[in-house]
Short mmCIF file of C-alpha atoms in Angstrom, two decimals:
data_model
loop_
_atom_site.label_atom_id
_atom_site.label_comp_id
_atom_site.label_asym_id
_atom_site.label_seq_id
_atom_site.Cartn_x
_atom_site.Cartn_y
_atom_site.Cartn_z
CA MET A 1 94.39 120.87 126.34
CA ALA A 2 95.75 123.83 128.30
CA ASN A 3 99.36 122.79 127.89
CA LYS A 4 99.11 121.92 124.23
CA GLU A 5 100.58 125.28 122.98
CA ARG A 6 103.43 125.15 125.47
CA PHE A 7 104.15 121.52 124.45
CA PHE A 8 104.38 122.53 120.77
CA ALA A 9 106.63 125.45 121.62
CA GLU A 10 109.04 123.29 123.69
CA ILE A 11 109.43 120.78 120.89
CA GLU A 12 110.00 123.57 118.35
CA GLN A 13 112.68 125.06 120.63
CA ALA A 14 114.35 121.74 121.23
CA LEU A 15 114.56 121.05 117.52
CA LYS A 16 115.90 124.47 116.73
CA GLN A 17 118.48 124.17 119.50
CA VAL A 18 120.04 121.36 117.50
CA LEU A 19 119.61 122.64 113.97
CA PRO A 20 121.50 125.31 112.03
CA LYS A 21 120.47 128.85 112.93
CA ASP A 22 121.07 130.45 109.53
CA LYS A 23 118.25 128.75 107.63
CA GLN A 24 114.69 129.99 107.51
CA TYR A 25 113.30 126.60 106.44
CA ILE A 26 114.94 123.24 107.08
CA ALA A 27 113.94 120.32 104.81
CA LEU A 28 113.23 116.80 106.09
CA HIS A 29 116.27 115.21 104.31
CA GLU A 30 118.26 117.01 101.59
CA PRO A 31 121.10 115.36 99.74
CA THR A 32 124.72 116.47 100.33
CA PHE A 33 127.02 116.85 97.36
CA ALA A 34 130.49 117.63 98.71
CA GLY A 35 132.78 115.13 97.03
CA LYS A 36 133.67 114.19 93.54
CA GLU A 37 130.10 114.24 92.10
CA TRP A 38 130.82 116.96 89.58
CA GLU A 39 134.05 115.31 88.49
CA TYR A 40 132.47 111.86 87.92
CA VAL A 41 129.38 113.09 86.15
CA LYS A 42 131.49 115.37 83.97
CA ASP A 43 133.60 112.34 82.97
CA CYS A 44 130.47 110.59 81.80
CA LEU A 45 129.52 113.56 79.67
CA ASP A 46 133.02 114.10 78.29
CA THR A 47 133.38 110.40 77.31
CA GLY A 48 129.71 109.95 76.11
CA TRP A 49 129.16 107.10 78.52
CA VAL A 50 125.97 108.29 79.93
CA SER A 51 123.48 105.40 79.58
CA SER A 52 123.10 101.92 80.87
CA VAL A 53 126.69 100.64 80.67
CA GLY A 54 129.98 102.12 81.77
CA LYS A 55 132.77 102.02 84.22
CA TYR A 56 130.74 103.73 87.00
CA VAL A 57 128.01 101.12 86.98
CA ASP A 58 130.62 98.39 87.55
CA LYS A 59 132.45 100.44 90.18
CA PHE A 60 129.26 101.32 92.01
CA GLU A 61 128.27 97.62 92.11
CA ALA A 62 131.69 96.57 93.38
CA ASP A 63 131.80 99.37 95.96
CA LEU A 64 128.35 98.54 97.33
CA ALA A 65 129.17 94.84 97.64
CA GLU A 66 132.32 95.70 99.51
CA PHE A 67 130.62 98.18 101.86
CA THR A 68 127.73 95.95 102.75
CA GLY A 69 129.61 92.73 102.87
CA VAL A 70 127.71 90.81 100.29
CA LYS A 71 129.14 88.79 97.38
CA ARG A 72 127.20 90.68 94.65
CA ALA A 73 125.31 93.86 94.22
CA VAL A 74 123.30 94.65 91.06
CA ALA A 75 122.43 98.30 90.47
CA VAL A 76 118.99 99.11 89.13
CA VAL A 77 116.80 102.15 88.39
CA ASN A 78 115.09 102.34 91.76
CA GLY A 79 114.35 100.54 95.01
CA THR A 80 110.98 99.35 93.88
CA ALA A 81 112.44 97.65 90.93
CA ALA A 82 115.07 96.14 93.11
CA LEU A 83 112.43 94.65 95.36
CA HIS A 84 110.33 93.45 92.46
CA ILE A 85 113.28 91.39 91.12
CA CYS A 86 114.09 90.14 94.60
CA LEU A 87 110.65 88.64 94.92
CA LEU A 88 110.80 86.92 91.49
CA LEU A 89 114.27 85.58 92.41
CA VAL A 90 112.94 83.76 95.37
CA GLY A 91 109.98 82.32 93.45
CA VAL A 92 107.02 84.54 94.29
CA LYS A 93 104.34 83.82 91.69
CA ALA A 94 100.78 85.10 90.94
CA GLU A 95 98.29 84.51 93.74
CA ASP A 96 101.02 83.76 96.40
CA GLU A 97 100.72 85.71 99.63
CA VAL A 98 103.74 87.71 100.77
CA LEU A 99 103.87 88.75 104.48
CA MET A 100 104.93 92.36 104.91
CA PRO A 101 104.46 95.20 107.49
CA ALA A 102 101.40 97.33 107.22
CA LEU A 103 103.55 100.10 108.37
CA THR A 104 105.80 100.68 105.36
CA PHE A 105 106.22 102.77 102.30
CA ILE A 106 103.88 101.81 99.41
CA ALA A 107 106.78 100.48 97.29
CA THR A 108 106.85 97.33 99.47
CA ALA A 109 103.30 96.47 98.62
CA ASN A 110 103.56 97.64 95.04
CA ALA A 111 106.51 95.33 94.33
CA VAL A 112 104.42 92.37 95.59
CA SER A 113 101.55 93.51 93.24
CA TYR A 114 103.90 93.68 90.28
CA CYS A 115 104.38 89.94 90.76
CA ARG A 116 100.57 89.62 90.71
CA ALA A 117 100.92 88.32 94.22
CA VAL A 118 98.89 89.34 97.30
CA PRO A 119 100.27 91.55 100.12
CA HIS A 120 99.49 90.11 103.60
CA PHE A 121 99.89 92.74 106.22
CA ILE A 122 101.42 92.12 109.60
CA ASP A 123 101.98 94.13 112.74
CA SER A 124 104.96 96.15 113.90
CA ASP A 125 106.54 96.52 117.35
CA PHE A 126 107.80 99.52 119.32
CA THR A 127 111.39 98.37 119.72
CA THR A 128 112.15 98.50 116.03
CA LEU A 129 109.12 99.97 114.28
CA GLY A 130 109.45 96.92 112.04
CA VAL A 131 107.86 93.49 111.95
CA ASP A 132 106.86 92.12 115.32
CA ALA A 133 108.39 88.61 115.01
CA GLN A 134 106.80 87.20 118.21
CA LYS A 135 103.31 88.21 117.18
CA LEU A 136 103.84 87.08 113.63
CA ASP A 137 104.89 83.57 114.94
CA GLU A 138 101.78 83.43 117.01
CA TYR A 139 99.62 84.49 114.13
CA LEU A 140 101.04 81.92 111.74
CA THR A 141 100.48 79.15 114.35
CA LYS A 142 96.77 79.82 113.90
CA ILE A 143 96.40 80.45 110.15
CA ALA A 144 99.31 78.60 108.39
CA GLU A 145 99.86 74.93 107.67
CA ILE A 146 102.67 73.11 105.88
CA ARG A 147 101.65 71.17 102.78
CA ALA A 148 104.37 69.17 100.76
CA GLY A 149 107.06 71.38 102.30
CA GLU A 150 105.34 74.79 101.59
CA CYS A 151 103.35 77.14 103.67
CA TYR A 152 99.69 77.76 103.03
CA ASN A 153 97.09 80.09 104.45
CA LYS A 154 94.29 77.82 105.76
CA LEU A 155 91.86 80.79 105.49
CA THR A 156 92.43 81.64 101.77
CA ASN A 157 94.04 78.36 100.58
CA ARG A 158 96.84 80.43 99.00
CA ARG A 159 100.54 79.67 99.28
CA ILE A 160 102.48 82.03 101.67
CA LYS A 161 105.85 82.28 99.94
CA ALA A 162 107.88 84.92 101.56
CA VAL A 163 108.15 87.52 104.36
CA VAL A 164 109.49 91.03 103.57
CA PRO A 165 110.70 92.86 106.66
CA MET A 166 111.39 96.59 106.13
CA HIS A 167 114.01 98.24 108.24
CA THR A 168 111.95 101.39 109.14
CA PHE A 169 113.88 104.60 108.99
CA GLY A 170 117.07 102.58 108.94
CA HIS A 171 116.37 100.69 112.33
CA PRO A 172 117.15 96.88 111.84
CA VAL A 173 114.36 94.44 112.67
CA ASN A 174 114.87 91.27 114.71
CA LEU A 175 116.42 89.26 111.93
CA THR A 176 117.36 86.28 114.09
CA ALA A 177 113.69 85.74 115.15
CA LEU A 178 112.47 86.14 111.53
CA GLU A 179 115.06 83.74 110.19
CA ASN A 180 113.71 81.16 112.75
CA ILE A 181 110.12 81.82 111.64
CA CYS A 182 111.16 81.40 107.94
CA GLN A 183 112.76 78.11 108.77
CA LYS A 184 109.78 76.95 110.76
CA TYR A 185 107.20 77.84 108.16
CA LYS A 186 109.17 77.28 105.00
CA LEU A 187 109.21 80.93 103.95
CA GLU A 188 111.72 82.95 101.96
CA LEU A 189 113.22 86.01 103.71
CA VAL A 190 113.62 89.11 101.51
CA GLU A 191 114.91 92.15 103.28
CA ASP A 192 113.54 95.44 102.24
CA ALA A 193 116.70 97.30 103.16
CA ALA A 194 115.73 100.42 101.18
CA GLU A 195 116.24 102.80 104.14
CA SER A 196 119.09 101.01 105.85
CA LEU A 197 122.28 101.45 104.01
CA GLY A 198 124.83 101.89 106.75
CA SER A 199 122.81 100.01 109.37
CA TYR A 200 124.10 96.88 111.23
CA TYR A 201 122.30 93.98 112.93
CA LYS A 202 124.54 92.27 115.49
CA GLY A 203 127.60 93.57 113.66
CA GLN A 204 126.53 92.51 110.17
CA HIS A 205 125.21 95.00 107.61
CA THR A 206 121.52 94.71 106.76
CA GLY A 207 120.80 92.93 103.61
CA ASN A 208 122.90 89.78 104.40
CA CYS A 209 119.99 87.64 105.72
CA GLY A 210 117.93 85.62 103.35
CA LYS A 211 118.76 85.08 99.71
CA VAL A 212 118.24 88.64 98.38
CA ALA A 213 117.66 92.30 99.64
CA ALA A 214 116.78 95.56 98.07
CA LEU A 215 118.37 99.07 98.56
CA SER A 216 117.13 102.44 97.54
CA PHE A 217 119.15 105.59 96.43
CA ASN A 218 116.31 107.98 96.04
CA GLY A 219 117.05 111.68 96.41
CA ASN A 220 116.14 111.67 100.12
CA LYS A 221 118.10 108.55 101.13
CA THR A 222 121.38 108.49 103.07
CA ILE A 223 123.22 108.45 99.71
CA THR A 224 121.53 109.17 96.40
CA THR A 225 121.96 108.42 92.73
CA GLY A 226 119.05 110.75 91.91
CA GLY A 227 116.92 107.62 91.37
CA GLY A 228 118.30 104.20 91.83
CA GLY A 229 118.42 100.99 93.80
CA ALA A 230 120.36 97.83 94.14
CA ILE A 231 119.82 94.07 94.66
CA LEU A 232 122.14 92.43 97.19
CA THR A 233 122.86 88.78 97.42
CA ASN A 234 125.43 86.26 98.74
CA ASP A 235 124.30 83.74 96.13
CA LEU A 236 126.55 84.39 93.02
CA GLU A 237 124.20 82.46 90.69
CA LEU A 238 121.20 84.56 91.80
CA GLY A 239 123.31 87.61 91.37
CA THR A 240 124.07 86.63 87.77
CA LEU A 241 120.40 85.98 87.19
CA ALA A 242 119.51 89.32 88.80
CA LYS A 243 121.74 91.14 86.36
CA HIS A 244 120.24 89.17 83.44
CA LEU A 245 116.67 89.98 84.40
CA THR A 246 117.31 93.62 84.96
CA THR A 247 119.18 94.11 81.61
CA THR A 248 116.27 92.77 79.35
CA ALA A 249 117.69 89.18 79.37
CA LYS A 250 120.04 90.09 76.49
CA LEU A 251 122.64 87.52 75.52
CA ALA A 252 126.16 88.66 74.78
CA HIS A 253 126.81 88.99 71.08
CA ARG A 254 128.88 91.39 68.93
CA TRP A 255 125.87 92.90 67.15
CA GLU A 256 122.68 90.79 67.48
CA PHE A 257 119.80 91.49 69.85
CA ARG A 258 119.35 88.09 71.36
CA HIS A 259 117.02 87.73 74.41
CA ASP A 260 116.13 84.46 76.08
CA GLN A 261 113.16 85.28 78.28
CA VAL A 262 110.74 88.07 79.31
CA ALA A 263 112.73 90.45 81.46
CA TYR A 264 112.94 94.01 82.55
CA ASN A 265 114.79 97.19 81.47
CA TYR A 266 115.74 98.11 85.05
CA ARG A 267 119.31 99.27 84.26
CA LEU A 268 120.84 102.09 86.22
CA PRO A 269 122.44 104.62 83.82
CA ASN A 270 126.14 105.27 84.07
CA LEU A 271 125.41 108.96 84.95
CA ASN A 272 123.40 107.98 88.06
CA ALA A 273 126.07 105.45 88.99
CA ALA A 274 128.79 108.07 88.74
CA LEU A 275 126.86 110.15 91.28
CA GLY A 276 126.55 107.06 93.45
CA CYS A 277 130.24 106.31 93.43
CA ALA A 278 131.05 109.84 94.74
CA GLN A 279 128.36 109.53 97.38
CA LEU A 280 129.61 106.15 98.55
CA GLU A 281 133.07 107.67 99.12
CA GLN A 282 131.42 110.14 101.54
CA LEU A 283 129.11 107.57 103.26
CA PRO A 284 131.20 107.01 106.45
CA GLY A 285 131.13 110.79 107.03
CA PHE A 286 127.53 111.02 106.38
CA LEU A 287 126.77 108.25 108.86
CA GLN A 288 128.97 109.92 111.50
CA LYS A 289 127.14 113.15 111.15
CA LYS A 290 123.70 111.60 111.14
CA ARG A 291 124.55 109.77 114.47
CA LEU A 292 125.67 112.97 116.04
CA LEU A 293 122.51 114.72 114.90
CA ALA A 294 120.48 111.84 116.50
CA ASP A 295 122.43 112.15 119.77
CA ASN A 296 121.88 115.90 119.79
CA TYR A 297 118.13 115.50 119.29
CA GLN A 298 117.97 112.83 122.05
CA ALA A 299 119.66 115.21 124.49
CA ALA A 300 117.54 118.27 123.54
CA LEU A 301 114.26 116.34 123.88
CA ALA A 302 115.17 114.42 127.02
CA ASN A 303 113.40 116.80 129.52
CA ILE A 304 110.23 117.38 127.52
CA LYS A 305 107.34 115.45 129.01
CA GLY A 306 105.02 113.91 126.45
CA VAL A 307 107.55 113.09 123.70
CA GLU A 308 110.20 110.43 123.15
CA PHE A 309 113.02 110.32 120.68
CA PHE A 310 113.19 106.90 118.99
CA LYS A 311 116.48 105.21 119.55
CA GLU A 312 118.15 102.32 117.70
CA PRO A 313 117.22 98.76 118.89
CA ALA A 314 119.58 96.79 121.12
CA ASP A 315 122.38 94.94 119.44
CA CYS A 316 121.90 97.25 116.34
CA LYS A 317 123.64 100.20 114.84
CA SER A 318 121.26 102.34 112.92
CA ASN A 319 121.99 104.84 110.17
CA TYR A 320 119.26 107.00 111.60
CA TRP A 321 118.10 107.70 108.05
CA LEU A 322 115.00 109.53 109.35
CA ASN A 323 114.90 110.64 113.00
CA ALA A 324 111.53 110.11 114.67
CA ILE A 325 109.68 111.21 117.81
CA LEU A 326 106.77 109.41 119.42
CA LEU A 327 104.14 111.42 121.15
CA ASP A 328 102.66 110.16 124.48
CA LYS A 329 99.16 108.91 123.93
CA GLU A 330 97.59 111.97 125.56
CA PHE A 331 99.21 114.11 122.89
CA ALA A 332 98.44 111.72 119.94
CA PRO A 333 95.11 113.51 119.09
CA TYR A 334 97.15 116.70 118.44
CA ARG A 335 99.67 115.12 116.12
CA ASP A 336 98.40 116.90 112.94
CA GLU A 337 98.17 120.24 114.74
CA LEU A 338 101.79 119.77 115.91
CA LEU A 339 102.81 118.98 112.25
CA ALA A 340 101.14 122.10 111.07
CA TYR A 341 102.76 124.18 113.81
CA LEU A 342 106.34 122.82 113.13
CA ASN A 343 105.99 123.26 109.36
CA GLU A 344 104.60 126.83 109.86
CA HIS A 345 107.71 127.53 112.04
CA GLY A 346 110.27 126.46 109.36
CA LEU A 347 110.67 122.85 110.27
CA MET A 348 109.76 120.24 107.60
CA CYS A 349 108.25 117.36 109.64
CA ARG A 350 106.15 114.53 108.38
CA PRO A 351 103.91 111.70 109.74
CA VAL A 352 104.63 108.15 108.99
CA TRP A 353 103.05 106.56 105.95
CA ASN A 354 99.31 105.69 105.90
CA LEU A 355 98.99 102.00 106.83
CA MET A 356 98.81 99.84 103.69
CA TYR A 357 95.45 98.35 104.35
CA THR A 358 93.91 101.78 104.70
CA LEU A 359 94.60 102.46 100.96
CA PRO A 360 91.77 101.54 98.57
CA MET A 361 93.82 99.20 96.42
CA TYR A 362 94.98 97.12 99.46
CA ALA A 363 91.86 97.44 101.63
CA ASN A 364 90.73 93.80 100.93
CA CYS A 365 94.07 92.14 101.39
CA PRO A 366 94.60 89.68 104.30
CA LYS A 367 95.97 91.08 107.52
CA MET A 368 96.52 90.21 111.08
CA ASP A 369 95.58 92.47 114.04
CA CYS A 370 97.77 95.55 113.57
CA ALA A 371 97.03 97.42 116.79
CA GLN A 372 100.69 98.34 117.44
CA ALA A 373 101.23 99.58 113.98
CA GLU A 374 98.00 101.72 114.31
CA ASP A 375 99.30 103.11 117.62
CA ILE A 376 102.70 103.98 116.09
CA ALA A 377 101.11 105.63 113.13
CA ARG A 378 99.02 107.85 115.29
CA ARG A 379 101.90 109.05 117.39
CA LEU A 380 105.01 109.19 115.15
CA ILE A 381 106.55 112.25 113.54
CA ASN A 382 109.67 112.37 111.47
CA ILE A 383 111.94 115.39 112.00
CA PRO A 384 114.70 116.95 109.87
CA SER A 385 117.52 114.35 109.35
CA GLY A 386 119.99 115.41 106.61
CA SER A 387 123.66 114.92 107.17
CA SER A 388 124.19 118.55 106.18
CA LEU A 389 122.50 119.70 109.37
CA ILE A 390 125.54 118.99 111.45
#
């Protein structure tokens, strides 16, 4: 294409117009440590409380619950562990099917596999990059039936227990429509909110729909604990059970090691929680900067034909965790060339994840037609998004 090189250069110039001029290479999403991280971590070292209990674990859980508006937050070692426990809490068992987007990070599918359940892949839409609720409803009308108050796949004869929407890059999915689907088909709603801390759907923080939700605090998330995650719930009994299951099901006793069921050592160390407490204190500022960065990108890219900056869905407030651009279909065949060009010119940019059913271990899982997810995957590029870039 004759205009390909000019198109690449226009995008590069637009991005660099927004980004800091004093850096030779700009990462996709670096953490920002500008608060009390050193003070809180040093306190852990000075007092010796560095492992899986301590005041920072308690504070981090309380602060998370307050910020997100849930009744209970349980801190764990990573977001995948959080989602694994969420699925167990809603009753996902071996051989159950769990509906989830084909367009997601592999942790969503892996958490289902940890339960020895079966991922069932569904399509995404262009307004949220997440689950297409209308298309899912139409699909379930064809393949699902209710037996004794539970949903079954007529094609595989397996129970369909839950749907796990993932808020892609922090953009909330249509939760109202998904709640209606879950009620209609007797499904549990489990939010994979790993990427959406600081995102709101119709004024309510993500993670408040359904019985449980999962967060992630990996090093590239909006806030980080190094590694880490959390389970969110508005059911206090489930919250207590989540804490029990993630702390080896150990019963309180002055000295004996008493455990009452097979459980998991998913505890978040106090050191990591200390980092998280300091990061949470800065979260409003991070979100403000990330929104300004997104606004600047949108303005800089507005007059370039062939590319669109992805904006938050209607009635939502996104954290803009990872900013994304979508190439017009005529430029889609050159996505990888553009990625190479941008990276060679000092801008760390990435494609979206490979669709789950294209991976060998999930190639034989059930799936609906995912034409929209395939189209998104061909055309989407993530661009630098850290809060330190403003």
